[in-house]
Amino acid sequence: MEITRKAPIGRPRGFDADEALEQAMMVFWEQGYEGASLTALTGAMGITRKSMYAAFGNKEELFRKALERYTEGPAAYAARALEKPSAREVATAFLAGSVSTTTRPGCPAGCLGVQGSLAAGDSGRAARDALIAWRDDGRDRLRHRFQRAVDEGDLPPGADPELLARYIMTVANGIAVQAAGGATRSELQEVADAALRNWPPV
Amino acid sequence: MEITRKAPIGRPRGFDADEALEQAMMVFWEQGYEGASLTALTGAMGITRKSMYAAFGNKEELFRKALERYTEGPAAYAARALEKPSAREVATAFLAGSVSTTTRPGCPAGCLGVQGSLAAGDSGRAARDALIAWRDDGRDRLRHRFQRAVDEGDLPPGADPELLARYIMTVANGIAVQAAGGATRSELQEVADAALRNWPPV
DNA sequence: AAACTTAGATACCGATCGGTGCAAAACAAA
DNA sequence: TTTGTTTTGCACCGATCGGTATCTAAGTTT
């Protein structure tokens, strides 16, 4: 069949693009968008600048793809938390996931979605804005989940899904900052527990 | 009197060093340590590179001095909060100050102590570590204040000053991240209120 | 085999990075 | 004024920034 095509024409690339992207994610995670130079990135990825540009576009697109990978990998706890049966379990799992991901041995301390770029010069604006959108998206999902909980009677009628979502996101962001500063997993889990102690209904 | 000296010898500098430092602080606040270029800094300060180096040393020392100024200016709410008569008022004032400083019109959104440098490349490591120490210092002061509150019976005997300090600092850090992402003052004050709803004794 | 297409390595691009050398200018002390 | 000291403006430093041109190697297709 002329429709089937098992291999693309031309010389096949000599590296695993997924593995290279994983390494790029780690560098962005550890050094931030502006702090991660192409030399550091391609060095960790094990490929040349030219191969990186051919496979991923440019530094900004590489960052976006690394962020996608982060979302599906280290930050997948968020999607899993949203599927918990009750709002309380959603909040608990979200914060617990945040704690464990920001303090995982072998990975940079903190959260790529926070320290990737909070404040930036002109060259980092796009990355910063992408991360703002990323965090907003996470908050939106929490809000919709909590709204559903209100609708289902899982949360009291007076509960404010918008506020609850922002509250959980704020604590998670704070946990990320604390982790970047060297806080340990158990210290942060205690903070997460404390933050949930007033979960409605109190 | 040969002791008195009204003017230093040599040509007097043609700019106000305090005012220049204030402007440098604003640039670091908005763009972060790595994102703030010497061109942007000296441009905002209204002086040349040479004058900046003569007056402040280098970029790293300028950042340290800008951070000191930030501590005594925009972040002075922290020291004021620590002087409140009760632990509850300390916590309330600390978070309220955090909210108002990170969302002050005319100033960059967020907190210099957080977004100045969370993750950095080699050139920004010193600034990042300085900010970690800065946040640790703030947490230490909160912890000592809460320990005093326990000793004085202002907090219940079972209260954990270490945990309470880290909890408040975590929420403040989260507020800073949220503010950097465009959250409004009233939204964040609601979050601060929610975070204090389970203040001991519950 | 030849023709075609793409990956990889090297060397390089202009721009910008943080930081300086130099000489004119502006003040105090003499 | 003369001398000494410091600031200032400008040009410039080597290094690194993100991004590319070029040529060769390694595959597929015909």
Coordinates of N, CA, C and O in Angstrom, one line a residue, chain A residues 48-182:
Chain A
T48 N 23.1 19.2 19.4 CA 23.6 20.5 19.1 C 22.5 21.6 18.9 O 21.3 21.2 18.9
R49 N 22.9 22.8 18.9 CA 21.9 23.9 18.7 C 21.1 23.6 17.5 O 19.8 23.8 17.5
K50 N 21.7 23.3 16.4 CA 21.0 23.1 15.1 C 19.9 22.0 15.3 O 18.8 22.2 14.8
S51 N 20.3 20.9 15.9 CA 19.3 19.8 16.1 C 18.1 20.3 16.9 O 17.0 20.0 16.7
M52 N 18.4 21.1 18.0 CA 17.4 21.6 18.8 C 16.4 22.5 18.0 O 15.2 22.3 18.1
Y53 N 17.0 23.4 17.2 CA 16.1 24.3 16.5 C 15.3 23.5 15.4 O 14.1 23.9 15.2
A54 N 15.9 22.5 14.8 CA 15.2 21.7 13.9 C 14.0 21.0 14.5 O 12.9 20.8 14.0
A55 N 14.2 20.5 15.7 CA 13.2 19.6 16.4 C 12.2 20.4 17.2 O 11.1 20.0 17.3
F56 N 12.6 21.6 17.7 CA 11.7 22.3 18.6 C 11.4 23.7 18.3 O 10.5 24.3 18.9
G57 N 12.0 24.3 17.3 CA 11.7 25.6 16.8 C 12.7 26.7 17.4 O 13.6 27.0 16.7
N58 N 12.4 27.1 18.6 CA 13.4 28.0 19.2 C 13.3 27.9 20.7 O 12.5 27.0 21.2
K59 N 14.0 28.7 21.4 CA 14.0 28.6 22.9 C 12.6 28.7 23.5 O 12.2 28.0 24.4
E60 N 11.9 29.7 23.0 CA 10.5 29.9 23.5 C 9.6 28.7 23.3 O 8.9 28.3 24.2
E61 N 9.7 28.2 22.1 CA 8.8 27.0 21.8 C 9.3 25.8 22.6 O 8.5 25.0 23.0
L62 N 10.6 25.7 22.8 CA 11.1 24.6 23.6 C 10.6 24.7 25.0 O 10.2 23.7 25.6
F63 N 10.5 25.9 25.5 CA 10.0 26.1 26.8 C 8.5 25.7 26.9 O 8.1 25.1 27.9
R64 N 7.7 26.1 25.9 CA 6.3 25.8 25.9 C 6.1 24.3 25.9 O 5.3 23.7 26.6
K65 N 7.0 23.6 25.1 CA 6.8 22.1 25.0 C 7.3 21.5 26.3 O 6.8 20.5 26.8
A66 N 8.3 22.1 26.9 CA 8.8 21.6 28.2 C 7.7 21.7 29.3 O 7.5 20.9 30.1
L67 N 7.0 22.9 29.2 CA 5.9 23.1 30.1 C 4.8 22.1 29.9 O 4.2 21.6 30.9
E68 N 4.5 21.8 28.7 CA 3.5 20.7 28.4 C 3.9 19.4 29.0 O 3.1 18.7 29.7
R69 N 5.2 19.1 28.8 CA 5.7 17.8 29.4 C 5.6 17.9 30.9 O 5.3 16.9 31.5
Y70 N 5.9 19.0 31.5 CA 5.8 19.2 32.9 C 4.4 18.9 33.4 O 4.1 18.2 34.4
T71 N 3.4 19.5 32.6 CA 2.0 19.3 33.0 C 1.6 17.8 33.0 O 0.9 17.4 33.9
E72 N 2.1 17.1 32.0 CA 1.7 15.7 31.9 C 2.5 14.8 32.7 O 2.2 13.7 33.0
G73 N 3.7 15.3 33.2 CA 4.6 14.5 34.0 C 4.5 14.9 35.5 O 3.6 14.5 36.2
P74 N 5.5 15.6 35.9 CA 5.5 16.0 37.3 C 4.3 16.7 37.9 O 3.9 16.5 39.0
A75 N 3.6 17.4 37.0 CA 2.4 18.1 37.5 C 1.1 17.4 37.2 O 0.0 18.0 37.4
A76 N 1.2 16.1 36.9 CA 0.0 15.4 36.6 C -0.9 15.2 37.8 O -2.0 14.8 37.8
Y77 N -0.2 15.4 39.0 CA -1.0 15.3 40.3 C -2.2 16.2 40.2 O -3.3 15.9 40.8
A78 N -2.2 17.3 39.5 CA -3.3 18.3 39.5 C -4.5 17.6 38.8 O -5.6 17.7 39.3
A79 N -4.3 17.1 37.6 CA -5.4 16.4 36.9 C -6.0 15.3 37.7 O -7.2 15.1 37.8
R80 N -5.1 14.5 38.4 CA -5.6 13.4 39.2 C -6.4 13.9 40.4 O -7.4 13.3 40.8
A81 N -5.9 15.0 41.0 CA -6.6 15.5 42.2 C -8.0 16.0 41.8 O -9.0 15.8 42.6
L82 N -8.2 16.5 40.6 CA -9.5 17.0 40.2 C -10.5 15.9 40.0 O -11.7 16.2 40.0
E83 N -10.0 14.7 39.9 CA -11.0 13.6 39.7 C -11.4 12.9 41.1 O -12.2 12.0 41.1
K84 N -10.9 13.4 42.2 CA -11.3 12.9 43.5 C -12.8 13.1 43.7 O -13.3 14.1 43.2
P85 N -13.4 12.2 44.4 CA -14.9 12.2 44.5 C -15.4 13.4 45.3 O -16.5 13.9 45.1
S86 N -14.7 14.0 46.3 CA -15.2 15.1 47.0 C -14.3 16.3 46.9 O -13.1 16.2 46.7
A87 N -14.8 17.5 47.2 CA -14.0 18.7 47.1 C -12.9 18.7 48.1 O -11.8 19.1 47.8
R88 N -13.2 18.1 49.3 CA -12.2 18.1 50.3 C -11.0 17.2 49.8 O -9.9 17.5 50.0
E89 N -11.3 16.1 49.2 CA -10.3 15.2 48.7 C -9.5 15.9 47.6 O -8.3 15.7 47.4
V90 N -10.2 16.6 46.7 CA -9.6 17.3 45.7 C -8.5 18.3 46.2 O -7.3 18.3 45.8
A91 N -8.9 19.1 47.2 CA -8.0 20.0 47.8 C -6.9 19.3 48.5 O -5.7 19.8 48.3
T92 N -7.2 18.3 49.2 CA -6.1 17.6 49.9 C -5.1 17.0 49.0 O -3.9 17.1 49.2
A93 N -5.6 16.3 47.9 CA -4.7 15.7 46.9 C -3.9 16.7 46.2 O -2.7 16.5 45.8
F94 N -4.6 17.9 45.9 CA -3.9 18.9 45.1 C -2.7 19.4 45.9 O -1.5 19.5 45.4
L95 N -2.9 19.7 47.2 CA -1.8 20.2 48.0 C -0.7 19.2 48.3 O 0.5 19.4 48.2
A96 N -1.2 17.9 48.5 CA -0.2 16.8 48.7 C 0.6 16.6 47.5 O 1.9 16.4 47.6
G97 N 0.0 16.7 46.3 CA 0.8 16.5 45.1 C 1.8 17.7 44.9 O 2.9 17.5 44.4
S98 N 1.3 18.9 45.2 CA 2.2 20.0 45.1 C 3.4 19.8 46.0 O 4.5 20.1 45.6
V99 N 3.2 19.4 47.2 CA 4.3 19.2 48.2 C 5.3 18.1 47.6 O 6.5 18.3 47.6
S100 N 4.7 17.0 47.2 CA 5.6 15.9 46.8 C 6.4 16.3 45.5 O 7.5 15.9 45.3
T101 N 5.7 17.0 44.6 CA 6.4 17.3 43.3 C 7.5 18.4 43.5 O 8.5 18.4 42.8
T102 N 7.2 19.3 44.4 CA 8.2 20.4 44.6 C 9.4 20.0 45.5 O 10.3 20.7 45.6
T103 N 9.3 18.8 46.0 CA 10.4 18.3 46.9 C 10.8 16.9 46.5 O 11.3 16.1 47.4
R104 N 10.7 16.6 45.3 CA 11.0 15.2 44.8 C 12.5 15.1 44.6 O 13.2 15.9 43.9
P105 N 13.1 14.1 45.3 CA 14.6 13.9 45.1 C 14.9 13.6 43.6 O 14.1 12.9 42.9
G106 N 16.0 14.1 43.1 CA 16.4 13.9 41.7 C 15.8 14.9 40.8 O 16.1 15.0 39.6
C107 N 14.8 15.7 41.3 CA 14.3 16.8 40.5 C 14.6 18.2 41.2 O 14.8 18.2 42.4
P108 N 14.6 19.2 40.4 CA 14.9 20.5 41.1 C 13.8 20.8 42.1 O 12.6 20.4 41.9
A109 N 14.2 21.5 43.2 CA 13.2 21.9 44.2 C 12.3 23.0 43.6 O 12.8 23.9 42.9
G110 N 11.0 23.0 44.0 CA 10.1 24.0 43.5 C 9.3 23.6 42.3 O 9.3 22.4 42.0
C111 N 8.6 24.5 41.7 CA 7.6 24.2 40.6 C 8.0 25.0 39.4 O 8.2 26.2 39.5
L112 N 8.2 24.3 38.3 CA 8.5 25.0 37.0 C 7.5 26.0 36.7 O 7.8 27.1 36.2
G113 N 6.2 25.8 37.0 CA 5.1 26.7 36.7 C 5.2 28.0 37.5 O 4.6 29.0 37.2
V114 N 6.0 28.0 38.5 CA 6.2 29.2 39.3 C 7.6 29.9 39.0 O 7.7 31.0 38.6
Q115 N 8.6 29.1 39.3 CA 10.0 29.6 39.2 C 10.5 29.7 37.7 O 11.6 30.2 37.5
G116 N 9.8 29.1 36.8 CA 10.2 29.2 35.4 C 10.3 30.7 35.0 O 11.2 31.0 34.2
S117 N 9.5 31.5 35.5 CA 9.5 32.9 35.2 C 8.4 33.7 35.9 O 7.3 33.6 35.5
L118 N 8.8 34.4 36.9 CA 7.8 35.2 37.7 C 8.0 36.7 37.2 O 7.0 37.4 36.9
A119 N 9.2 37.2 37.3 CA 9.5 38.5 36.8 C 10.6 38.3 35.7 O 11.5 37.5 35.8
A120 N 10.5 39.1 34.6 CA 11.4 38.9 33.5 C 11.7 40.2 32.8 O 10.9 41.1 32.9
G121 N 12.9 40.2 32.1 CA 13.2 41.3 31.2 C 12.4 41.1 29.9 O 11.6 40.2 29.8
D122 N 12.7 41.9 28.9 CA 11.9 41.8 27.7 C 11.9 40.5 27.0 O 10.9 40.0 26.6
S123 N 13.1 39.8 27.1 CA 13.2 38.6 26.4 C 12.5 37.4 27.0 O 12.2 36.4 26.4
G124 N 12.1 37.6 28.3 CA 11.4 36.6 29.0 C 9.9 36.8 29.2 O 9.2 36.0 29.8
R125 N 9.4 37.8 28.6 CA 8.0 38.2 28.8 C 7.0 37.1 28.3 O 6.0 36.8 29.0
A126 N 7.3 36.6 27.2 CA 6.4 35.5 26.6 C 6.4 34.3 27.5 O 5.3 33.8 27.8
A127 N 7.5 33.9 28.0 CA 7.5 32.8 28.9 C 6.8 33.1 30.2 O 6.0 32.3 30.7
R128 N 7.0 34.3 30.7 CA 6.3 34.7 31.9 C 4.8 34.6 31.7 O 4.0 34.1 32.5
D129 N 4.3 35.2 30.6 CA 2.9 35.2 30.3 C 2.3 33.8 30.1 O 1.2 33.5 30.5
A130 N 3.2 32.9 29.5 CA 2.7 31.5 29.4 C 2.5 30.9 30.7 O 1.5 30.1 30.9
L131 N 3.4 31.2 31.7 CA 3.2 30.6 33.0 C 2.0 31.2 33.7 O 1.4 30.5 34.5
I132 N 1.8 32.5 33.5 CA 0.6 33.1 34.2 C -0.6 32.4 33.6 O -1.5 32.0 34.4
A133 N -0.7 32.2 32.3 CA -1.8 31.5 31.8 C -1.9 30.0 32.3 O -3.0 29.5 32.5
W134 N -0.8 29.4 32.5 CA -0.8 28.0 33.0 C -1.3 28.0 34.4 O -2.2 27.1 34.7
R135 N -0.9 28.9 35.2 CA -1.5 28.9 36.6 C -2.9 29.3 36.6 O -3.7 28.8 37.4
D136 N -3.3 30.2 35.7 CA -4.7 30.6 35.7 C -5.6 29.4 35.2 O -6.7 29.2 35.7
D137 N -5.0 28.6 34.3 CA -5.8 27.5 33.9 C -6.0 26.5 35.0 O -7.1 25.9 35.2
G138 N -4.9 26.3 35.8 CA -5.1 25.4 36.9 C -6.1 25.9 37.9 O -6.9 25.1 38.4
R139 N -6.1 27.2 38.1 CA -7.1 27.8 39.0 C -8.5 27.6 38.5 O -9.5 27.3 39.2
D140 N -8.7 27.8 37.2 CA -10.0 27.7 36.6 C -10.5 26.3 36.8 O -11.7 26.1 37.1
R141 N -9.6 25.3 36.6 CA -10.1 23.9 36.7 C -10.5 23.6 38.2 O -11.5 22.9 38.4
L142 N -9.8 24.2 39.1 CA -10.2 24.0 40.5 C -11.5 24.7 40.8 O -12.4 24.1 41.4
R143 N -11.7 25.8 40.2 CA -12.9 26.6 40.4 C -14.1 25.8 39.9 O -15.1 25.7 40.5
H144 N -14.0 25.3 38.6 CA -15.1 24.5 38.1 C -15.4 23.3 38.9 O -16.5 22.9 39.1
R145 N -14.3 22.7 39.4 CA -14.5 21.5 40.2 C -15.3 21.8 41.5 O -16.2 21.1 41.9
F146 N -14.9 22.9 42.1 CA -15.6 23.3 43.3 C -17.0 23.8 43.1 O -17.9 23.6 43.9
Q147 N -17.2 24.4 41.9 CA -18.5 24.8 41.5 C -19.4 23.6 41.4 O -20.6 23.6 41.9
R148 N -18.9 22.6 40.8 CA -19.6 21.3 40.7 C -19.9 20.7 42.0 O -21.0 20.2 42.3
A149 N -18.9 20.8 42.9 CA -19.2 20.3 44.3 C -20.3 21.1 45.0 O -21.1 20.5 45.7
V150 N -20.4 22.4 44.7 CA -21.5 23.2 45.3 C -22.8 22.7 44.7 O -23.8 22.4 45.4
D151 N -22.8 22.5 43.4 CA -24.0 22.1 42.7 C -24.5 20.8 43.2 O -25.7 20.5 43.3
E152 N -23.5 19.9 43.5 CA -23.9 18.5 43.9 C -24.1 18.4 45.4 O -24.4 17.4 46.0
G153 N -24.0 19.6 46.1 CA -24.2 19.5 47.6 C -23.0 19.0 48.3 O -23.0 18.8 49.6
D154 N -21.9 18.8 47.6 CA -20.7 18.3 48.3 C -20.0 19.4 49.1 O -19.3 19.2 50.1
L155 N -20.3 20.6 48.7 CA -19.8 21.8 49.4 C -21.1 22.6 49.9 O -22.1 22.5 49.2
P156 N -21.0 23.3 51.0 CA -22.2 24.0 51.5 C -22.6 25.1 50.5 O -21.8 25.6 49.7
P157 N -23.9 25.4 50.4 CA -24.4 26.4 49.4 C -23.7 27.7 49.5 O -23.5 28.4 48.5
G158 N -23.2 28.1 50.7 CA -22.6 29.4 50.8 C -21.1 29.4 50.4 O -20.5 30.5 50.3
A159 N -20.6 28.2 50.1 CA -19.2 28.2 49.7 C -18.9 28.9 48.4 O -19.7 29.0 47.5
D160 N -17.8 29.6 48.3 CA -17.4 30.4 47.2 C -16.3 29.6 46.4 O -15.1 29.7 46.7
P161 N -16.7 29.0 45.3 CA -15.7 28.2 44.5 C -14.6 29.0 44.0 O -13.4 28.6 44.0
E162 N -14.8 30.3 43.6 CA -13.8 31.2 43.1 C -12.7 31.4 44.2 O -11.5 31.3 44.0
L163 N -13.2 31.7 45.4 CA -12.3 31.9 46.6 C -11.6 30.7 47.0 O -10.4 30.7 47.2
L164 N -12.3 29.6 47.0 CA -11.7 28.3 47.4 C -10.6 27.9 46.4 O -9.5 27.5 46.8
A165 N -10.8 28.1 45.1 CA -9.8 27.8 44.1 C -8.6 28.7 44.3 O -7.5 28.2 44.2
R166 N -8.8 29.9 44.5 CA -7.7 30.9 44.6 C -6.9 30.6 45.9 O -5.7 30.7 45.9
Y167 N -7.7 30.2 46.9 CA -7.0 29.9 48.2 C -6.1 28.7 48.0 O -4.9 28.7 48.4
I168 N -6.6 27.6 47.5 CA -5.8 26.4 47.3 C -4.6 26.7 46.4 O -3.4 26.3 46.6
M169 N -4.8 27.5 45.3 CA -3.7 27.8 44.4 C -2.7 28.7 45.1 O -1.5 28.5 44.8
T170 N -3.1 29.6 45.9 CA -2.2 30.4 46.6 C -1.3 29.6 47.5 O -0.1 29.8 47.6
V171 N -1.9 28.7 48.3 CA -1.1 27.9 49.2 C -0.2 27.0 48.4 O 1.0 26.9 48.7
A172 N -0.6 26.5 47.3 CA 0.3 25.7 46.4 C 1.4 26.5 45.9 O 2.6 26.0 45.9
N173 N 1.1 27.7 45.5 CA 2.2 28.6 45.0 C 3.2 28.9 46.1 O 4.4 28.9 45.9
G174 N 2.7 29.1 47.3 CA 3.5 29.4 48.4 C 4.4 28.2 48.8 O 5.6 28.3 49.1
I175 N 3.8 27.0 48.7 CA 4.6 25.8 48.9 C 5.7 25.7 47.9 O 6.9 25.3 48.2
A176 N 5.5 26.1 46.6 CA 6.5 26.0 45.6 C 7.7 27.0 46.0 O 8.8 26.6 45.8
V177 N 7.3 28.2 46.4 CA 8.4 29.1 46.8 C 9.2 28.6 48.0 O 10.4 28.7 48.0
Q178 N 8.5 28.0 49.0 CA 9.1 27.5 50.1 C 10.1 26.3 49.7 O 11.2 26.2 50.2
A179 N 9.6 25.5 48.8 CA 10.4 24.4 48.4 C 11.7 24.9 47.7 O 12.8 24.3 47.9
A180 N 11.5 25.9 46.9 CA 12.7 26.5 46.2 C 13.7 27.0 47.1 O 14.9 27.1 46.8
G181 N 13.2 27.4 48.3 CA 14.1 27.9 49.3 C 14.7 26.8 50.2 O 15.4 27.1 51.2
G182 N 14.3 25.6 50.0 CA 15.0 24.5 50.7 C 14.1 23.8 51.7 O 14.6 22.9 52.5

